[in-house]
Amino acid sequence: MSETQQEKYDRFAALHRGEGAFIVPNPWDAGTARVLTQMGFQALATTSAGYAFSVGKRDSFAGLSRQEILDNAREIAAATHLPVTADLEDGFGIMPETCAETVILAIAAGLVGGSIEDATGHADAPIYEQALAVDRIMAAAEAKRDKPFLLTARAENYLWDRHDLDDTIRRLQAYSAAGADVLYAPGLTDLNDIRTLCAELDRPVNVVMGLVGPSISVANLAEAGVKRISVGGSFARAAYGALMRAAEEVLEQGFFNYAREAVRDGALSDMMSDSKATNRT
């Protein structure tokens, strides 16, 4: 008997109340969702970057439509029994009501969580003015009220070369007051900054690892107060790195030694089995 969306949400919410930190990796399609499910993770998150690369597009505001993002997320959610939260970018529109509509559509797609960011996508004014950003989160929070959906609010300063920890904290505090369930400031790479951020916030904090900067262990992040750790598009880039190294070996050396480290066909076939990767009985 398959789990309901409410049951998946309950499991996902419970992870944010548990001890220590948990990892939510980012598959980019149904196949990678099934692999990561079988690897033993407890929840999954979509990645706009990983999905964009897989369909031959750039990861940008203009690169993917809301429909494409939600269709991809729906396929991932259908491929696993795990709770899935989605990268909903900027809500796919400036106005708060558009963010609310995006959350409603995400819930309809089978998702139990999603993130709304405060980046505009415009280099000359990369971050929404705080009052509007707060209204956008408030509208999204109202849309998911009494529904099985965990709303993550993202403060994008550090991804746009605005390394202002105080402003980032103020923004996340405001997003918390507006109804966000999880707070997220991608781009932070200094453990002391992460510790300060967590100490100043009253909601679970998500950080992303595997992008740039030093590698910080799960144990150190948990000690700093982090609750959820994602990897963004870095798993996708790791996969493309392996592909490119294999192609270079064949083109430049004429050998096929890459096959020694490749996953065996039988192992992947087993992971793609519906009985193993999707709904629990």
Short mmCIF file of C-alpha atoms in Angstrom, two decimals:
data_model
loop_
_atom_site.label_atom_id
_atom_site.label_comp_id
_atom_site.label_asym_id
_atom_site.label_seq_id
_atom_site.Cartn_x
_atom_site.Cartn_y
_atom_site.Cartn_z
CA MET A 1 0.00 0.00 0.00
CA SER A 2 1.56 3.31 -1.07
CA GLU A 3 2.16 6.17 1.31
CA THR A 4 -0.02 9.22 1.05
CA GLN A 5 1.40 12.67 0.41
CA GLN A 6 0.55 13.54 4.01
CA GLU A 7 2.56 10.58 5.30
CA LYS A 8 5.56 11.58 3.20
CA TYR A 9 5.25 15.12 4.48
CA ASP A 10 5.11 13.87 8.07
CA ARG A 11 8.31 11.89 7.56
CA PHE A 12 10.01 14.88 5.94
CA ALA A 13 8.94 17.27 8.70
CA ALA A 14 10.14 14.81 11.34
CA LEU A 15 13.63 14.80 9.81
CA HIS A 16 13.83 18.53 10.54
CA ARG A 17 13.00 17.91 14.20
CA GLY A 18 15.46 15.06 14.72
CA GLU A 19 18.94 15.10 16.18
CA GLY A 20 21.90 16.19 14.09
CA ALA A 21 21.81 16.93 10.38
CA PHE A 22 20.44 14.94 7.46
CA ILE A 23 21.46 14.95 3.79
CA VAL A 24 18.96 15.58 1.02
CA PRO A 25 20.76 14.86 -2.29
CA ASN A 26 19.62 16.30 -5.60
CA PRO A 27 18.66 13.91 -8.42
CA TRP A 28 17.93 15.45 -11.81
CA ASP A 29 15.63 12.81 -13.29
CA ALA A 30 13.67 9.71 -12.36
CA GLY A 31 16.66 7.41 -12.89
CA THR A 32 18.98 9.29 -10.56
CA ALA A 33 16.11 9.53 -8.06
CA ARG A 34 15.87 5.77 -8.02
CA VAL A 35 19.62 5.34 -7.62
CA LEU A 36 19.78 7.76 -4.69
CA THR A 37 16.74 6.12 -3.12
CA GLN A 38 18.47 2.75 -3.20
CA MET A 39 21.65 4.28 -1.77
CA GLY A 40 19.80 4.88 1.49
CA PHE A 41 19.00 8.59 1.70
CA GLN A 42 15.92 9.68 3.62
CA ALA A 43 14.63 12.44 1.31
CA LEU A 44 15.41 13.99 -2.06
CA ALA A 45 15.50 17.49 -3.55
CA THR A 46 15.30 18.47 -7.20
CA THR A 47 17.97 20.59 -8.88
CA SER A 48 17.21 23.09 -11.61
CA ALA A 49 20.87 23.07 -12.66
CA GLY A 50 21.14 19.30 -12.96
CA TYR A 51 17.87 19.09 -14.88
CA ALA A 52 18.86 21.96 -17.19
CA PHE A 53 22.12 20.20 -18.09
CA SER A 54 20.27 16.94 -18.78
CA VAL A 55 18.05 18.61 -21.39
CA GLY A 56 20.84 20.65 -22.98
CA LYS A 57 20.00 24.01 -21.42
CA ARG A 58 21.73 26.52 -19.21
CA ASP A 59 20.64 26.91 -15.61
CA SER A 60 19.19 30.40 -15.73
CA PHE A 61 15.94 32.23 -15.05
CA ALA A 62 15.09 32.16 -18.74
CA GLY A 63 16.34 28.64 -19.31
CA LEU A 64 13.50 26.57 -17.88
CA SER A 65 9.79 27.21 -17.61
CA ARG A 66 7.67 26.50 -14.55
CA GLN A 67 5.96 23.69 -16.43
CA GLU A 68 9.28 22.04 -17.25
CA ILE A 69 10.48 22.30 -13.65
CA LEU A 70 7.25 20.88 -12.26
CA ASP A 71 7.06 18.08 -14.83
CA ASN A 72 10.60 17.04 -13.89
CA ALA A 73 9.76 17.22 -10.19
CA ARG A 74 6.61 15.15 -10.72
CA GLU A 75 8.63 12.42 -12.46
CA ILE A 76 11.14 12.38 -9.62
CA ALA A 77 8.41 12.21 -6.97
CA ALA A 78 6.73 9.35 -8.82
CA ALA A 79 10.00 7.39 -9.02
CA THR A 80 10.62 7.13 -5.27
CA HIS A 81 8.88 6.45 -1.98
CA LEU A 82 10.98 9.20 -0.38
CA PRO A 83 9.71 12.71 0.37
CA VAL A 84 10.72 15.14 -2.40
CA THR A 85 11.25 18.89 -2.09
CA ALA A 86 11.73 21.03 -5.18
CA ASP A 87 13.84 23.93 -6.35
CA LEU A 88 11.09 26.34 -7.37
CA GLU A 89 13.57 29.08 -8.27
CA ASP A 90 12.06 32.57 -7.79
CA GLY A 91 8.50 31.24 -7.83
CA PHE A 92 8.43 31.90 -11.60
CA GLY A 93 7.23 35.45 -11.30
CA ILE A 94 7.70 38.71 -9.50
CA MET A 95 4.30 39.03 -7.88
CA PRO A 96 3.42 37.29 -4.61
CA GLU A 97 0.32 35.70 -6.13
CA THR A 98 2.51 33.97 -8.73
CA CYS A 99 4.63 32.44 -5.97
CA ALA A 100 1.44 31.24 -4.29
CA GLU A 101 0.23 29.66 -7.52
CA THR A 102 3.57 27.91 -7.97
CA VAL A 103 3.32 26.37 -4.50
CA ILE A 104 -0.23 25.14 -5.22
CA LEU A 105 0.97 23.53 -8.46
CA ALA A 106 3.96 21.97 -6.66
CA ILE A 107 1.65 20.34 -4.12
CA ALA A 108 -0.50 19.02 -6.97
CA ALA A 109 2.65 17.51 -8.50
CA GLY A 110 3.17 15.33 -5.42
CA LEU A 111 5.87 17.39 -3.76
CA VAL A 112 6.03 17.82 0.01
CA GLY A 113 8.34 20.82 -0.03
CA GLY A 114 9.83 23.53 -2.16
CA SER A 115 12.03 26.62 -2.05
CA ILE A 116 11.40 30.19 -3.14
CA GLU A 117 14.43 32.44 -3.61
CA ASP A 118 14.82 36.22 -3.45
CA ALA A 119 17.04 36.58 -6.53
CA THR A 120 15.65 38.52 -9.47
CA GLY A 121 17.92 37.12 -12.18
CA HIS A 122 18.98 40.66 -13.17
CA ALA A 123 22.63 41.56 -12.68
CA ASP A 124 21.94 45.26 -12.13
CA ALA A 125 19.49 44.54 -9.27
CA PRO A 126 20.05 40.89 -8.37
CA ILE A 127 18.06 40.68 -5.12
CA TYR A 128 14.43 41.64 -4.54
CA GLU A 129 13.83 44.56 -2.21
CA GLN A 130 13.17 43.04 1.19
CA ALA A 131 9.56 44.15 1.59
CA LEU A 132 8.57 42.55 -1.71
CA ALA A 133 10.64 39.45 -0.93
CA VAL A 134 8.80 39.08 2.38
CA ASP A 135 5.41 39.49 0.67
CA ARG A 136 6.36 36.73 -1.77
CA ILE A 137 7.20 34.31 1.05
CA MET A 138 4.06 35.31 2.94
CA ALA A 139 1.90 34.53 -0.10
CA ALA A 140 3.62 31.17 -0.58
CA ALA A 141 3.15 30.35 3.10
CA GLU A 142 -0.54 31.22 2.93
CA ALA A 143 -0.95 29.01 -0.15
CA LYS A 144 0.43 25.97 1.66
CA ARG A 145 -1.43 26.58 4.91
CA ASP A 146 -2.89 23.31 6.27
CA LYS A 147 -1.38 21.41 3.36
CA PRO A 148 1.44 18.81 3.43
CA PHE A 149 4.18 21.14 2.21
CA LEU A 150 7.35 22.45 3.86
CA LEU A 151 8.27 25.91 2.54
CA THR A 152 11.95 26.84 2.29
CA ALA A 153 12.92 30.51 1.90
CA ARG A 154 16.25 31.25 0.23
CA ALA A 155 18.37 34.38 0.69
CA GLU A 156 20.58 34.55 -2.40
CA ASN A 157 23.05 37.31 -1.43
CA TYR A 158 26.14 35.12 -1.51
CA LEU A 159 25.40 33.72 -4.96
CA TRP A 160 25.37 37.27 -6.32
CA ASP A 161 28.62 38.53 -4.70
CA ARG A 162 26.75 40.31 -1.91
CA HIS A 163 28.70 38.86 1.00
CA ASP A 164 26.69 40.58 3.69
CA LEU A 165 26.01 38.17 6.53
CA ASP A 166 24.01 40.68 8.58
CA ASP A 167 21.65 41.43 5.70
CA THR A 168 21.31 37.73 4.94
CA ILE A 169 20.37 37.02 8.55
CA ARG A 170 17.87 39.88 8.63
CA ARG A 171 16.25 38.63 5.46
CA LEU A 172 15.95 35.07 6.71
CA GLN A 173 14.53 36.27 10.02
CA ALA A 174 11.91 38.21 8.08
CA TYR A 175 11.13 35.19 5.90
CA SER A 176 10.70 33.09 9.04
CA ALA A 177 8.24 35.63 10.43
CA ALA A 178 6.41 35.51 7.08
CA GLY A 179 5.80 31.79 7.43
CA ALA A 180 8.80 29.92 6.01
CA ASP A 181 9.46 26.52 7.58
CA VAL A 182 13.13 26.16 6.55
CA LEU A 183 15.75 28.85 5.91
CA TYR A 184 18.54 28.65 3.35
CA ALA A 185 21.43 30.91 2.34
CA PRO A 186 23.26 29.17 -0.52
CA GLY A 187 26.87 30.17 -1.09
CA LEU A 188 28.05 30.34 2.53
CA THR A 189 31.40 28.55 2.76
CA ASP A 190 32.85 29.70 6.10
CA LEU A 191 31.92 27.47 9.04
CA ASN A 192 31.95 30.37 11.49
CA ASP A 193 29.51 32.30 9.28
CA ILE A 194 27.28 29.24 9.09
CA ARG A 195 27.41 28.86 12.87
CA THR A 196 26.49 32.53 13.34
CA LEU A 197 23.62 32.22 10.86
CA CYS A 198 22.17 29.17 12.60
CA ALA A 199 22.42 30.80 16.03
CA GLU A 200 20.42 33.82 14.85
CA LEU A 201 17.56 31.88 13.25
CA ASP A 202 14.56 30.12 14.75
CA ARG A 203 13.89 27.64 11.95
CA PRO A 204 15.85 24.64 10.58
CA VAL A 205 18.70 25.75 8.31
CA ASN A 206 19.65 24.20 4.98
CA VAL A 207 23.13 24.59 3.54
CA VAL A 208 24.48 23.41 0.20
CA MET A 209 27.81 21.62 -0.14
CA GLY A 210 29.79 20.46 -3.15
CA LEU A 211 29.70 23.74 -5.06
CA VAL A 212 32.74 25.90 -4.28
CA GLY A 213 34.98 26.62 -1.34
CA PRO A 214 36.27 24.29 1.37
CA SER A 215 34.74 20.91 2.07
CA ILE A 216 33.05 20.92 5.48
CA SER A 217 32.03 17.59 7.00
CA VAL A 218 28.50 16.62 7.91
CA ALA A 219 29.60 16.33 11.54
CA ASN A 220 31.00 19.87 11.59
CA LEU A 221 27.90 21.29 9.92
CA ALA A 222 25.66 19.54 12.42
CA GLU A 223 27.76 20.89 15.30
CA ALA A 224 27.33 24.40 13.84
CA GLY A 225 23.55 24.01 13.97
CA VAL A 226 22.73 22.99 10.39
CA LYS A 227 19.76 20.67 10.05
CA ARG A 228 19.57 19.89 6.31
CA ILE A 229 22.39 19.53 3.78
CA SER A 230 21.81 19.52 0.02
CA VAL A 231 24.29 19.21 -2.84
CA GLY A 232 22.62 21.33 -5.54
CA GLY A 233 23.83 20.50 -9.02
CA SER A 234 27.16 19.09 -7.81
CA PHE A 235 26.16 15.41 -8.19
CA ALA A 236 25.12 16.18 -11.76
CA ARG A 237 28.42 17.92 -12.43
CA ALA A 238 30.28 14.97 -10.92
CA ALA A 239 28.44 12.64 -13.30
CA TYR A 240 29.25 14.88 -16.27
CA GLY A 241 32.86 14.98 -15.11
CA ALA A 242 33.04 11.19 -15.24
CA LEU A 243 31.46 11.24 -18.72
CA MET A 244 33.98 13.80 -19.98
CA ARG A 245 36.96 11.90 -18.53
CA ALA A 246 35.76 8.70 -20.22
CA ALA A 247 35.29 10.51 -23.53
CA GLU A 248 38.75 12.10 -23.29
CA GLU A 249 40.34 8.70 -22.64
CA VAL A 250 38.70 7.22 -25.73
CA LEU A 251 39.43 10.22 -27.98
CA GLU A 252 42.95 11.04 -26.84
CA GLN A 253 44.36 7.67 -25.73
CA GLY A 254 42.26 5.14 -27.57
CA PHE A 255 41.57 3.09 -24.44
CA PHE A 256 38.44 2.12 -22.54
CA ASN A 257 39.72 1.75 -18.98
CA TYR A 258 36.91 3.96 -17.72
CA ALA A 259 34.66 0.88 -17.94
CA ARG A 260 36.41 -0.62 -14.91
CA GLU A 261 34.81 2.00 -12.67
CA ALA A 262 31.45 2.10 -14.43
CA VAL A 263 28.38 0.82 -12.63
CA ARG A 264 27.42 -2.62 -13.88
CA ASP A 265 24.32 -2.83 -16.05
CA GLY A 266 22.72 -5.41 -13.78
CA ALA A 267 23.15 -3.20 -10.71
CA LEU A 268 21.48 -0.26 -12.43
CA SER A 269 18.69 -2.47 -13.74
CA ASP A 270 17.97 -3.65 -10.21
CA MET A 271 17.84 -0.06 -8.97
CA MET A 272 15.31 0.83 -11.66
CA SER A 273 12.89 -1.89 -10.51
CA ASP A 274 9.52 -0.46 -9.49
CA SER A 275 9.33 -2.86 -6.56
CA LYS A 276 12.55 -1.48 -5.10
CA ALA A 277 12.49 2.21 -5.98
CA THR A 278 8.94 3.37 -5.60
CA ASN A 279 6.17 2.83 -3.11
CA ARG A 280 6.72 0.80 0.02
CA THR A 281 4.32 -2.01 0.94
#
